XYZ file of C-alpha atoms in Angstrom:
755
model
C 11.602 27.341 21.820
C 8.654 25.439 20.969
C 5.389 25.892 23.544
C 4.106 22.457 24.587
C 0.878 22.177 25.636
C 0.108 19.296 28.251
C -2.867 17.687 29.227
C -2.520 14.664 31.287
C -5.038 11.730 31.996
C -4.511 8.791 34.058
C -6.093 5.802 33.330
C -6.744 2.909 35.426
C -8.855 -0.294 34.609
C -9.377 -3.412 36.039
C -11.051 -6.079 33.487
C -12.858 -8.767 34.585
C -13.289 -12.311 32.293
C -14.058 -11.290 28.597
C -16.709 -9.888 26.580
C -18.865 -11.694 23.746
C -18.518 -9.123 20.664
C -21.463 -11.209 18.621
C -23.491 -9.149 21.096
C -24.306 -5.534 19.536
C -25.363 -4.111 23.040
C -23.120 -1.228 24.071
C -22.084 -1.971 27.901
C -19.141 -1.626 30.196
C -17.031 -4.982 30.714
C -19.524 -7.237 33.002
C -18.030 -7.954 36.414
C -17.911 -11.555 37.378
C -16.791 -13.122 40.569
C -13.552 -15.155 41.043
C -12.298 -17.556 40.105
C -12.122 -15.383 36.696
C -8.972 -14.277 35.828
C -8.279 -10.274 36.122
C -6.254 -7.764 34.326
C -5.198 -4.166 35.489
C -4.231 -1.744 33.327
C -2.893 1.718 34.094
C -1.551 4.215 31.664
C -0.298 7.932 31.478
C -1.738 9.854 28.505
C -0.404 13.287 27.963
C -1.235 15.267 25.024
C 1.107 17.878 23.770
C 0.824 20.546 20.856
C -1.640 19.658 18.308
C -3.198 16.948 20.680
C -0.309 14.454 19.816
C -0.784 11.771 22.807
C 2.219 10.386 24.707
C 1.210 7.098 26.016
C 3.571 5.789 29.260
C 2.811 2.763 30.900
C 4.856 -0.127 32.621
C 3.409 -3.110 30.616
C 2.375 -3.864 27.222
C -1.388 -4.558 28.180
C -1.434 -1.030 29.658
C 0.762 0.502 27.049
C -2.082 -0.821 24.254
C -4.657 0.333 26.998
C -3.513 3.928 27.344
C -3.220 4.189 23.281
C -6.417 2.657 22.608
C -8.242 4.933 24.692
C -6.433 8.155 23.422
C -6.762 6.816 19.719
C -10.602 6.343 20.106
C -10.654 9.689 21.511
C -9.361 11.388 18.143
C -10.927 8.728 15.768
C -13.017 5.905 17.141
C -15.418 5.461 14.658
C -12.707 5.160 11.378
C -11.758 1.827 13.154
C -15.088 0.668 14.477
C -16.586 0.976 10.757
C -13.490 -1.083 9.131
C -13.574 -3.865 12.245
C -17.212 -4.341 11.106
C -16.161 -4.294 7.536
C -13.364 -6.841 8.600
C -15.487 -9.138 10.345
C -17.354 -10.937 7.653
C -20.583 -9.190 9.432
C -20.648 -6.430 7.363
C -23.993 -6.698 5.608
C -25.677 -8.312 8.864
C -24.649 -5.315 10.850
C -24.820 -2.342 8.625
C -27.472 -3.912 6.160
C -27.014 -4.441 2.268
C -26.702 -1.044 1.402
C -23.687 -0.080 3.723
C -22.288 -3.235 4.049
C -20.246 -5.701 1.777
C -21.608 -8.988 1.138
C -19.182 -10.101 -1.174
C -16.166 -9.310 0.996
C -17.899 -10.917 3.768
C -18.317 -14.211 2.007
C -14.474 -13.982 1.055
C -13.680 -13.128 4.753
C -15.585 -15.956 5.897
C -13.467 -18.170 3.754
C -10.166 -16.889 4.399
C -10.672 -16.304 8.511
C -13.182 -19.493 9.319
C -14.865 -19.006 12.822
C -13.811 -16.606 15.282
C -12.143 -19.971 17.446
C -10.203 -20.954 14.269
C -8.914 -17.389 13.966
C -7.672 -16.956 17.488
C -6.023 -20.488 16.938
C -4.322 -19.378 13.694
C -3.322 -15.808 14.480
C -3.795 -14.615 18.328
C -2.483 -17.685 19.605
C 0.617 -17.686 17.460
C 1.976 -14.267 18.868
C 4.251 -13.859 21.318
C 2.520 -13.064 24.782
C 3.539 -9.453 24.795
C 1.535 -8.802 21.418
C -1.517 -10.615 22.883
C -1.146 -8.011 25.926
C -0.603 -5.143 23.580
C -3.826 -6.150 21.712
C -6.056 -7.015 24.579
C -5.291 -3.651 26.292
C -5.528 -1.386 22.986
C -8.872 -3.124 22.902
C -9.993 -2.390 26.335
C -9.085 1.017 25.841
C -11.048 1.718 22.803
C -14.310 -0.168 24.865
C -13.493 2.162 27.584
C -14.030 5.233 25.521
C -17.192 3.719 24.026
C -18.693 2.996 27.552
C -17.675 6.484 28.826
C -18.744 8.455 25.960
C -22.021 6.396 24.862
C -23.161 5.359 21.291
C -25.478 8.765 21.375
C -22.208 11.143 21.822
C -19.950 9.150 19.128
C -19.025 11.713 16.095
C -21.638 12.757 13.235
C -21.025 13.122 9.939
C -19.685 10.847 6.820
C -17.079 9.392 8.986
C -18.891 9.222 12.590
C -21.014 6.320 13.761
C -23.175 8.364 16.533
C -26.331 5.752 17.248
C -25.379 3.359 14.388
C -26.809 0.321 14.950
C -23.190 -1.510 14.027
C -21.117 -0.103 16.722
C -20.460 -2.604 19.411
C -17.807 -3.503 22.361
C -15.760 -5.381 20.249
C -12.910 -8.154 21.707
C -9.243 -8.884 20.628
C -10.154 -11.274 17.891
C -12.028 -8.595 15.989
C -9.571 -6.630 16.108
C -7.243 -9.183 14.818
C -9.808 -9.510 11.974
C -9.009 -6.002 10.827
C -5.170 -6.319 11.184
C -5.270 -9.252 9.009
C -7.487 -7.146 6.446
C -4.573 -4.925 6.599
C -1.940 -7.550 5.826
C -3.973 -8.680 2.842
C -4.230 -5.010 1.272
C -1.747 -6.380 -1.466
C -3.353 -9.629 -2.436
C -6.795 -11.205 -1.245
C -8.104 -7.875 0.011
C -7.803 -6.067 -3.476
C -11.415 -5.735 -4.904
C -10.345 -7.226 -8.317
C -8.862 -10.143 -6.778
C -12.252 -10.658 -4.636
C -14.244 -10.437 -7.658
C -12.319 -12.821 -9.437
C -12.528 -15.228 -6.556
C -16.551 -14.797 -6.196
C -17.053 -14.844 -9.863
C -16.070 -18.707 -9.578
C -19.817 -20.395 -9.994
C -18.631 -24.066 -10.651
C -18.672 -26.254 -14.181
C -20.873 -25.513 -16.438
C -22.452 -22.429 -14.579
C -20.394 -20.086 -16.939
C -20.453 -19.599 -20.551
C -16.982 -20.751 -22.161
C -15.653 -18.544 -24.930
C -14.076 -20.552 -27.598
C -10.151 -20.257 -28.205
C -8.786 -17.157 -29.338
C -9.207 -16.934 -33.540
C -6.774 -14.364 -34.205
C -3.688 -12.196 -33.353
C -6.279 -9.289 -32.548
C -8.163 -11.372 -29.638
C -4.893 -12.308 -28.049
C -3.711 -8.548 -28.220
C -6.994 -7.316 -26.715
C -6.782 -9.954 -23.796
C -3.042 -8.463 -23.311
C -4.543 -4.744 -23.362
C -7.123 -6.190 -20.557
C -4.664 -7.772 -18.453
C -2.756 -4.614 -18.570
C -5.608 -2.593 -17.084
C -5.748 -5.657 -14.427
C -2.223 -4.968 -13.013
C -2.985 -1.219 -13.152
C -5.607 -1.952 -10.719
C -3.579 -3.851 -8.554
C -0.555 -1.324 -8.332
C -2.290 1.727 -8.957
C -4.163 3.745 -6.267
C -3.355 5.295 -2.794
C -0.502 3.165 -2.287
C 2.939 4.935 -2.494
C 5.838 6.738 -0.794
C 9.403 8.195 -1.157
C 11.740 6.892 1.595
C 15.484 8.284 1.904
C 18.166 6.890 4.664
C 21.335 9.062 4.525
C 24.567 7.737 6.369
C 27.511 9.643 7.425
C 29.199 9.946 3.908
C 26.101 11.930 2.840
C 25.072 14.227 6.258
C 26.929 17.366 7.248
C 27.591 16.125 10.882
C 28.288 12.493 10.100
C 25.169 11.437 11.727
C 22.366 9.193 10.147
C 19.371 10.871 8.549
C 15.951 9.698 7.468
C 13.093 11.299 5.220
C 10.224 9.082 5.491
C 7.610 10.534 2.978
C 4.633 8.434 2.960
C 1.886 8.848 0.193
C -1.043 7.396 2.341
C -4.635 7.869 2.108
C -5.824 11.218 4.138
C -8.954 9.769 5.435
C -10.279 6.447 6.701
C -8.103 3.351 7.988
C -5.270 4.368 5.577
C -4.619 7.541 7.329
C -1.566 8.270 9.814
C -2.061 8.839 13.594
C 0.711 10.255 15.456
C 1.763 9.023 18.785
C 4.238 8.395 21.088
C 4.435 4.982 23.106
C 6.736 4.223 26.339
C 7.333 1.553 28.740
C 10.496 2.995 30.555
C 13.774 0.596 30.228
C 11.845 -1.479 27.318
C 9.941 0.689 24.014
C 10.482 3.824 23.424
C 9.256 5.108 20.067
C 7.356 8.079 18.364
C 6.009 8.251 14.779
C 3.034 7.453 13.149
C 0.663 4.381 13.148
C -1.879 3.294 10.891
C -5.215 4.170 12.057
C -6.161 0.835 14.351
C -2.864 -0.623 14.649
C -1.677 -0.372 18.210
C 2.491 0.190 17.442
C 4.318 2.721 15.800
C 4.242 2.066 11.948
C 6.996 4.577 10.988
C 9.043 6.527 13.380
C 12.139 6.726 15.422
C 13.710 5.906 18.909
C 16.799 7.772 20.518
C 19.286 5.602 18.188
C 17.547 4.697 14.925
C 14.767 5.855 12.425
C 13.108 3.756 9.833
C 10.387 4.530 7.169
C 8.438 2.405 4.661
C 7.340 2.465 0.657
C 4.941 0.152 -0.805
C 6.510 -2.868 -2.818
C 4.830 -4.219 -5.635
C 6.954 -7.562 -5.521
C 4.523 -10.261 -5.979
C 2.499 -11.245 -3.558
C 0.399 -14.062 -4.751
C 0.384 -16.630 -7.703
C -1.880 -17.801 -10.050
C -1.757 -21.645 -10.843
C -2.868 -22.847 -13.999
C -4.872 -26.104 -13.178
C -5.600 -28.518 -16.462
C -8.875 -30.125 -15.836
C -10.052 -33.957 -16.471
C -12.194 -33.751 -19.317
C -14.478 -36.549 -18.160
C -14.574 -34.558 -15.019
C -14.110 -31.071 -14.542
C -13.685 -30.887 -10.684
C -10.309 -32.813 -11.245
C -7.162 -31.523 -12.062
C -3.880 -32.897 -13.275
C -1.149 -33.109 -10.595
C 2.142 -35.174 -11.700
C -0.066 -37.025 -13.801
C -2.528 -37.719 -11.033
C -6.222 -36.441 -10.648
C -6.607 -34.169 -7.765
C -10.247 -33.344 -6.673
C -11.721 -29.707 -6.514
C -13.454 -29.500 -3.162
C -16.351 -27.379 -2.385
C -16.700 -24.800 0.738
C -19.865 -23.153 1.625
C -19.785 -19.763 3.378
C -22.898 -18.697 4.871
C -23.446 -15.112 5.906
C -26.474 -12.948 7.365
C -27.914 -10.030 5.364
C -29.715 -7.410 7.070
C -32.790 -6.208 4.634
C -34.093 -2.956 4.265
C -37.142 -3.963 6.851
C -34.537 -4.952 9.530
C -34.879 -8.526 9.270
C -32.100 -10.978 8.555
C -31.459 -13.391 5.390
C -29.074 -16.081 5.323
C -27.276 -16.163 2.055
C -24.250 -18.655 0.905
C -21.944 -18.806 -1.688
C -19.620 -21.743 -2.596
C -16.021 -21.305 -3.421
C -14.216 -24.127 -5.347
C -10.714 -25.255 -3.535
C -7.573 -26.787 -4.817
C -4.432 -27.474 -2.786
C -3.085 -24.026 -4.059
C -6.063 -22.292 -2.696
C -9.336 -21.187 -4.464
C -10.379 -21.206 -8.039
C -10.530 -17.636 -9.747
C -12.329 -16.755 -12.786
C -11.176 -13.571 -14.664
C -14.194 -13.032 -16.801
C -14.529 -9.370 -15.548
C -10.999 -9.085 -16.857
C -11.559 -10.544 -20.215
C -14.085 -12.868 -21.436
C -11.369 -15.195 -23.065
C -10.385 -15.822 -19.585
C -13.560 -16.769 -18.205
C -15.593 -20.031 -18.289
C -15.089 -23.470 -16.238
C -12.994 -24.494 -18.310
C -11.537 -21.683 -20.405
C -11.022 -21.881 -23.726
C -8.015 -23.744 -23.223
C -9.182 -26.379 -20.906
C -7.954 -24.805 -17.758
C -9.222 -23.149 -14.723
C -6.879 -20.805 -12.449
C -5.930 -21.150 -8.443
C -5.010 -18.226 -6.614
C -2.578 -18.400 -3.867
C -1.603 -15.633 -1.144
C 1.617 -15.481 0.353
C 0.008 -13.163 3.218
C -2.714 -15.177 4.590
C -0.325 -16.485 7.338
C 1.835 -13.239 7.645
C -0.616 -11.514 10.254
C 0.764 -13.237 13.645
C 4.143 -11.940 13.031
C 3.669 -8.389 12.090
C 2.816 -6.855 15.654
C 6.318 -8.921 16.498
C 8.434 -7.519 14.040
C 7.323 -4.001 14.190
C 7.874 -4.087 17.964
C 10.919 -5.415 17.777
C 12.268 -2.718 15.181
C 11.222 -0.029 17.567
C 13.314 -1.865 20.037
C 16.265 -2.026 17.983
C 19.233 0.349 19.139
C 21.520 -0.189 15.801
C 20.922 -1.332 12.222
C 22.363 -4.995 13.226
C 19.435 -5.165 15.943
C 16.740 -3.548 13.215
C 18.053 -6.191 10.281
C 17.653 -8.860 12.842
C 13.784 -7.736 13.448
C 13.122 -7.924 9.851
C 14.006 -11.691 9.406
C 10.642 -12.100 11.259
C 8.993 -11.554 7.799
C 6.128 -9.642 9.189
C 5.887 -7.447 6.765
C 3.256 -7.962 4.194
C 3.940 -5.035 1.362
C 6.803 -2.637 2.369
C 10.193 -1.792 1.568
C 12.063 -0.866 4.367
C 14.860 2.185 4.826
C 16.576 3.109 8.155
C 19.351 5.145 9.332
C 21.067 5.210 12.761
C 23.028 7.079 15.283
C 26.026 6.214 14.161
C 25.875 7.212 10.567
C 24.703 3.808 8.824
C 21.858 3.743 6.275
C 19.941 0.633 5.461
C 17.758 -0.246 2.809
C 15.583 -3.864 2.278
C 12.960 -5.650 0.175
C 12.491 -7.791 3.085
C 8.471 -8.879 3.104
C 6.365 -11.566 2.171
C 7.508 -13.030 -1.137
C 6.348 -16.521 -2.093
C 9.606 -18.891 -2.610
C 9.702 -19.013 -6.514
C 13.183 -19.289 -8.062
C 14.178 -17.705 -11.431
C 14.446 -21.475 -12.449
C 10.712 -21.961 -11.608
C 9.813 -18.977 -13.232
C 11.694 -20.018 -16.605
C 10.069 -23.445 -16.074
C 6.776 -22.951 -14.773
C 5.500 -19.977 -16.933
C 4.329 -22.239 -19.975
C 1.369 -23.043 -22.374
C -0.620 -19.803 -23.551
C -2.153 -17.943 -20.387
C 0.936 -18.370 -18.146
C 3.198 -16.319 -20.794
C 0.309 -13.994 -21.914
C -0.431 -12.968 -17.855
C 3.375 -12.501 -17.609
C 4.166 -10.586 -20.988
C 1.031 -8.235 -20.419
C 1.705 -7.242 -16.899
C 5.753 -7.215 -17.152
C 5.548 -10.128 -14.512
C 3.482 -7.969 -11.997
C 0.723 -11.135 -12.204
C 2.151 -14.645 -12.954
C 0.505 -18.045 -13.503
C 2.367 -20.781 -12.827
C 1.932 -24.800 -14.144
C -0.057 -26.380 -11.320
C 0.078 -29.696 -12.836
C 3.812 -29.555 -12.090
C 5.263 -30.153 -8.423
C 8.206 -28.780 -9.274
C 6.226 -25.575 -9.652
C 5.080 -25.497 -6.098
C 6.051 -22.340 -3.768
C 9.625 -23.808 -2.121
C 10.974 -23.525 1.541
C 13.798 -21.457 2.758
C 15.276 -22.967 6.228
C 15.778 -19.461 7.430
C 11.964 -18.466 6.830
C 9.311 -18.900 9.318
C 8.267 -22.417 9.650
C 6.077 -23.489 6.770
C 5.435 -20.076 5.169
C 7.016 -20.941 1.580
C 8.509 -17.628 1.787
C 12.081 -16.486 0.895
C 13.878 -15.409 4.340
C 15.679 -12.269 5.001
C 18.839 -13.213 4.128
C 17.783 -14.320 0.528
C 15.840 -10.930 -0.122
C 17.486 -7.906 -1.886
C 19.276 -5.195 0.980
C 22.123 -2.725 1.242
C 24.061 -1.583 4.142
C 26.085 1.609 3.435
C 27.692 5.183 4.503
C 26.511 6.840 1.756
C 22.521 6.704 0.947
C 19.835 4.644 -0.203
C 16.290 5.624 -1.741
C 12.860 4.369 -3.133
C 9.892 5.507 -4.614
C 7.859 2.329 -5.048
C 9.882 0.957 -7.942
C 12.141 -2.107 -7.077
C 15.056 -2.774 -5.358
C 17.178 -2.330 -8.453
C 18.594 1.204 -7.749
C 18.150 1.483 -4.117
C 21.966 2.768 -4.367
C 22.180 4.296 -7.898
C 25.794 3.867 -8.062
C 25.668 0.456 -6.493
C 22.588 -1.534 -8.123
C 21.564 -4.357 -6.557
C 21.080 -7.467 -9.112
C 20.754 -11.198 -9.805
C 17.800 -11.384 -7.814
C 14.481 -13.555 -8.905
C 12.311 -11.917 -11.221
C 9.427 -12.161 -8.397
C 11.013 -10.036 -6.228
C 10.867 -6.992 -8.087
C 8.567 -6.586 -11.331
C 7.876 -2.962 -10.976
C 10.690 -0.914 -12.200
C 12.794 -4.311 -12.632
C 16.301 -4.805 -12.861
C 17.467 -3.223 -16.221
C 14.059 -1.354 -16.392
C 12.728 1.798 -17.052
C 12.009 4.101 -13.965
C 9.247 6.200 -12.278
C 10.355 9.598 -12.753
C 9.840 10.347 -8.679
C 12.717 7.500 -8.588
C 14.690 9.443 -10.915
C 14.169 12.650 -9.360
C 14.946 11.161 -6.002
C 18.538 9.995 -6.907
C 19.036 13.391 -8.911
C 18.257 15.422 -6.055
C 20.370 13.635 -3.843
C 23.422 13.685 -6.078
C 22.897 17.716 -6.841
C 22.683 18.089 -2.855
C 25.918 16.218 -2.506
C 27.781 18.336 -4.670
C 25.735 21.600 -3.639
C 24.172 22.233 -7.285
C 20.728 22.561 -6.130
C 20.577 25.978 -4.896
C 19.215 24.800 -1.686
C 22.949 25.512 0.237
C 26.208 26.777 -0.488
C 27.362 23.754 2.155
C 27.396 20.050 0.217
C 25.732 17.118 1.857
C 22.552 16.992 4.111
C 21.217 18.400 7.316
C 17.742 18.400 8.378
C 16.916 21.903 6.719
C 18.033 20.666 3.462
C 16.222 17.378 3.452
C 13.154 19.300 4.407
C 13.844 21.885 1.652
C 14.586 19.156 -0.785
C 11.478 17.452 -0.471
C 9.021 20.807 -0.487
C 11.138 21.976 -3.879
C 8.179 20.662 -5.610
C 9.860 20.316 -9.022
C 8.086 18.776 -11.887
C 10.664 16.280 -13.366
C 8.567 15.575 -16.650
C 8.700 19.115 -17.282
C 12.286 19.270 -16.846
C 12.865 16.578 -19.477
C 10.336 17.624 -22.256
C 9.151 21.254 -21.721
C 11.831 22.922 -23.799
C 10.809 20.878 -26.824
C 7.145 21.284 -25.992
C 7.828 24.901 -26.420
C 9.812 24.438 -29.771
C 6.634 22.738 -31.152
C 4.802 25.768 -29.687
C 6.991 27.943 -31.999
C 5.902 26.166 -35.413
C 2.774 27.275 -37.607
C 0.799 23.979 -36.351
C 0.488 25.348 -33.073
C -1.626 28.471 -33.343
C -4.814 26.831 -31.983
C -2.791 26.034 -28.423
C -1.331 29.540 -28.430
C -2.584 30.324 -24.776
C -1.397 27.287 -23.352
C 1.894 27.486 -25.085
C 2.367 30.965 -23.310
C 1.251 30.000 -20.185
C 3.684 27.027 -20.186
C 6.462 29.764 -21.143
C 5.989 31.423 -18.105
C 5.498 28.829 -15.769
C 8.190 28.419 -13.175
C 7.990 24.345 -13.909
C 7.326 23.857 -10.194
C 3.818 23.269 -8.128
C 4.316 25.785 -5.528
C 1.322 27.368 -4.465
C 2.283 30.221 -6.413
C 2.971 28.640 -9.534
C 0.970 29.484 -12.868
C 0.736 27.152 -15.441
C 0.949 23.728 -13.711
C -2.510 22.764 -14.754
C -1.745 22.700 -18.478
C 1.162 20.777 -17.865
C -0.549 18.111 -15.804
C -3.287 17.788 -17.938
C -0.815 17.690 -20.897
C 1.423 15.231 -19.740
C -1.761 13.266 -18.466
C -2.889 12.890 -22.108
C 0.938 11.771 -23.317
C 0.994 9.204 -20.692
C -2.372 7.929 -22.068
C -1.369 7.914 -25.418
C 1.923 6.081 -25.047
C 2.145 5.506 -21.256
C 2.355 1.883 -20.066
C -0.952 1.409 -18.642
C 0.508 0.601 -14.793
C 3.944 1.516 -14.705
C 3.796 5.161 -14.547
C 6.109 5.638 -17.321
C 5.803 6.672 -21.121
C 7.115 3.833 -23.268
C 8.221 4.572 -26.819
C 10.660 3.848 -29.168
C 9.894 6.990 -31.133
C 8.678 9.714 -28.613
C 12.192 9.803 -26.826
C 15.198 11.979 -27.917
C 17.233 9.603 -26.119
C 15.675 6.554 -25.587
C 16.122 4.368 -22.277
C 19.517 3.138 -21.311
C 19.853 0.645 -18.573
C 23.249 1.941 -18.734
C 21.916 5.448 -17.604
C 18.758 4.800 -16.049
C 18.680 7.763 -13.911
C 18.977 9.938 -17.022
C 17.138 8.188 -19.417
C 14.855 8.325 -21.544
C 14.873 12.056 -22.062
C 13.733 14.775 -24.450
C 11.100 14.849 -27.362
C 12.547 13.753 -30.867
C 10.613 16.884 -32.613
C 12.056 15.699 -35.766
C 9.502 12.960 -36.081
C 6.216 14.407 -37.161
C 4.235 12.128 -35.015
C 5.572 13.309 -32.529
C 4.845 17.379 -33.003
C 1.179 16.091 -33.818
C 1.001 14.561 -30.032
C 2.353 17.567 -28.820
C -0.140 19.765 -30.207
C -3.062 17.107 -29.356
C -1.900 17.133 -25.807
C -1.850 21.016 -25.403
C -5.435 21.073 -26.794
C -6.923 18.296 -24.458
C -5.349 20.234 -21.705
C -6.695 23.467 -22.903
C -10.214 21.745 -23.302
C -10.389 19.998 -20.277
C -9.355 22.930 -18.074
C -12.086 24.883 -19.601
C -14.738 22.168 -19.291
C -13.552 22.181 -15.698
C -14.142 26.113 -15.287
C -10.221 26.507 -14.639
C -7.964 29.279 -16.000
C -4.824 28.102 -17.412
C -2.811 30.572 -15.416
C -4.395 30.668 -12.255
C -2.028 30.287 -9.497
C -1.845 26.387 -8.449
C -2.945 27.258 -4.842
C -6.079 28.930 -5.853
C -7.025 25.540 -8.000
C -5.497 22.996 -5.970
C -6.961 22.938 -2.183
C -8.641 20.868 0.773
C -12.108 22.105 2.027
C -12.108 22.449 5.756
C -14.504 24.569 7.728
C -15.928 26.353 4.879
C -12.187 27.330 4.071
C -10.291 26.240 0.891
C -6.599 25.317 2.198
C -4.314 25.590 -0.587
C -2.254 22.274 -1.295
C 1.145 22.661 -2.782
C 2.674 19.201 -4.727
C 1.367 17.720 -7.763
C 0.844 14.466 -9.747
C 3.398 11.417 -8.573
C 3.450 10.178 -12.340
C 4.833 13.611 -13.860
C 7.508 13.500 -11.600
C 6.370 15.485 -8.411
C 8.559 14.147 -5.511
C 5.808 15.279 -2.937
C 2.980 13.453 -4.779
C -0.719 14.429 -4.165
C -3.353 12.247 -5.421
C -6.306 14.184 -6.914
C -8.183 14.347 -10.379
C -9.681 17.225 -12.097
C -13.093 17.894 -11.548
C -15.227 21.443 -11.883
C -13.321 24.258 -10.223
C -9.871 22.229 -10.039
C -8.028 19.966 -8.158
C -10.099 19.866 -5.141
C -9.903 17.643 -1.950
C -7.269 15.301 -2.363
C -7.776 11.960 -1.171
C -4.261 10.651 -0.689
C -0.550 11.576 -1.618
C 2.369 13.826 0.457
C 1.319 12.716 4.148
C 2.694 15.466 5.682
């Protein structure tokens, strides 16, 4: 019997009028006389074991109010900091060192004034979403008023007595939510840098045309690193939705296994939100969002994994040789315009300085400069007489986001859930769900620009377009900006004016068997019934017919083994709750299952004497990343070396025509590639070099090669080392952990398996 600890707080507040968030003073809401409209909020906050808040209210404003207050009790400073960073005023409020002037400039361009953002975002949301946001803000501000700035949390993630803390308003929160929706496009630092690097004609040194194949190969390598920065980092996850044919009791069953950051606004906050008879959902929210992100109601459960479908396009603009502020569009010259964004920057002495930045805009969007990626892609114009414009599909997604997630939470079955997805408020996720009747669902139903395969074939042309596409396997594309046929199109069923694919156009599957995703494309959502024939823009990472992540392969393999009870988890085939959990926590290292026998064969040769200790440790290792596993550190560093030598720079795969015994076969994508071809001398040398590198790296970090994994991978909390199981996702660990080697081990993971 579970013990529940109840702490009930009844919150009631009457709010008159509204506050001005541009005032940094901390004060309770100002009471003004009628005829100002009033809003009365009343919510019950009940905390159970581990402090999980359960919020109950009779209307959307009060639900937001109760959750805003409860969340602020737990993590006010985390979101307060993010609101400042998203406001376009971070350098003004935090100062030049702590703020981010570059981000302020770009957000000033995207958001404009608060009045404009209210019209472009807040006013476009359904009334209930507006009420939810307003209540959430009121709840957080009540916490601030009651607590006082002098009593807020301290430390690196605190904000006690910080000058940048203020009572914010609903538009301030929406700036933060928009920043979230731009995370896969304009919000990424490397994209922001490219947009800010544009200084106008004649302000940048143009590099002459590539003179050699070697120069183009360097550009290709540089672009691969650019793509890696876009698709790597903390974002990832596993999702598994099981239908009645895959479960022991014939009902649906869902595994949501996000690999989010463990700290900051990207971390999860668990909650239960209820409006009786309207909305009753438990699960997790990304900090600062007033709705359940992944979770369940009484009839249905859902989760997400990050998708790397294209969210933006570059457009190559062919400049007028007589006027570098004009570009060709269907044989006519169009003007590039200027927009100046001014911000305030707080200097060290506390005074404010006005700074400005000029953006250059085409009808597609702002001009970008990829000089930080490759010198050959810098200059105005570039070596080929062109510049690149940037268009972001998610700039207009935000107003639909809250609506979609609330409607998902209200769904009583998959029909209603899929209908909610048609809102296209999802900026960057694959969706997986299972319902009470035993149906499972997968969909890549998110904000994807309407670019057909015909447009891909027509519009990726010249030198820059094919170079970008080839170097990044279509993760980044540049279309012909001189041809109106290359404009993003329209789907009649997509949100009006969005230029996105509609829900019906996008890859999806409903089944009574199972669907799975681990951040590759939609292709193998059901490994036995691939989704095929979709435009490249929908799935460039692990595309149709392409090599898959090791996590993707292991996920499907574990399902197959569980269905016939060959995995050792239970003698009874199919899934129940325990076997789902035990499967996720099995901590298998799939790369080791594929290659370690061959590595040990190389170890048996006379050439491996110098790495004998590493070989001995690996021979005794259980090929897991459990707390007591000894030797996982050797394989972790070994596989990292192999990937560094012959891996794709951003696909998390080892791609080679010589390394594998069984090369990748699109007809066998789950079981290939596999094995090391040890008959190739270069492969034997590569294995020995990898073991030598692992030995040296561990020695340099003062890590014993046979120490228990839990002794060297841990989280430091309250003067204790908390052992962490799991390991590197790219080496095929399902419960991935994001942490690198440092002195003493793999200390303080920052992201990964969010359980």
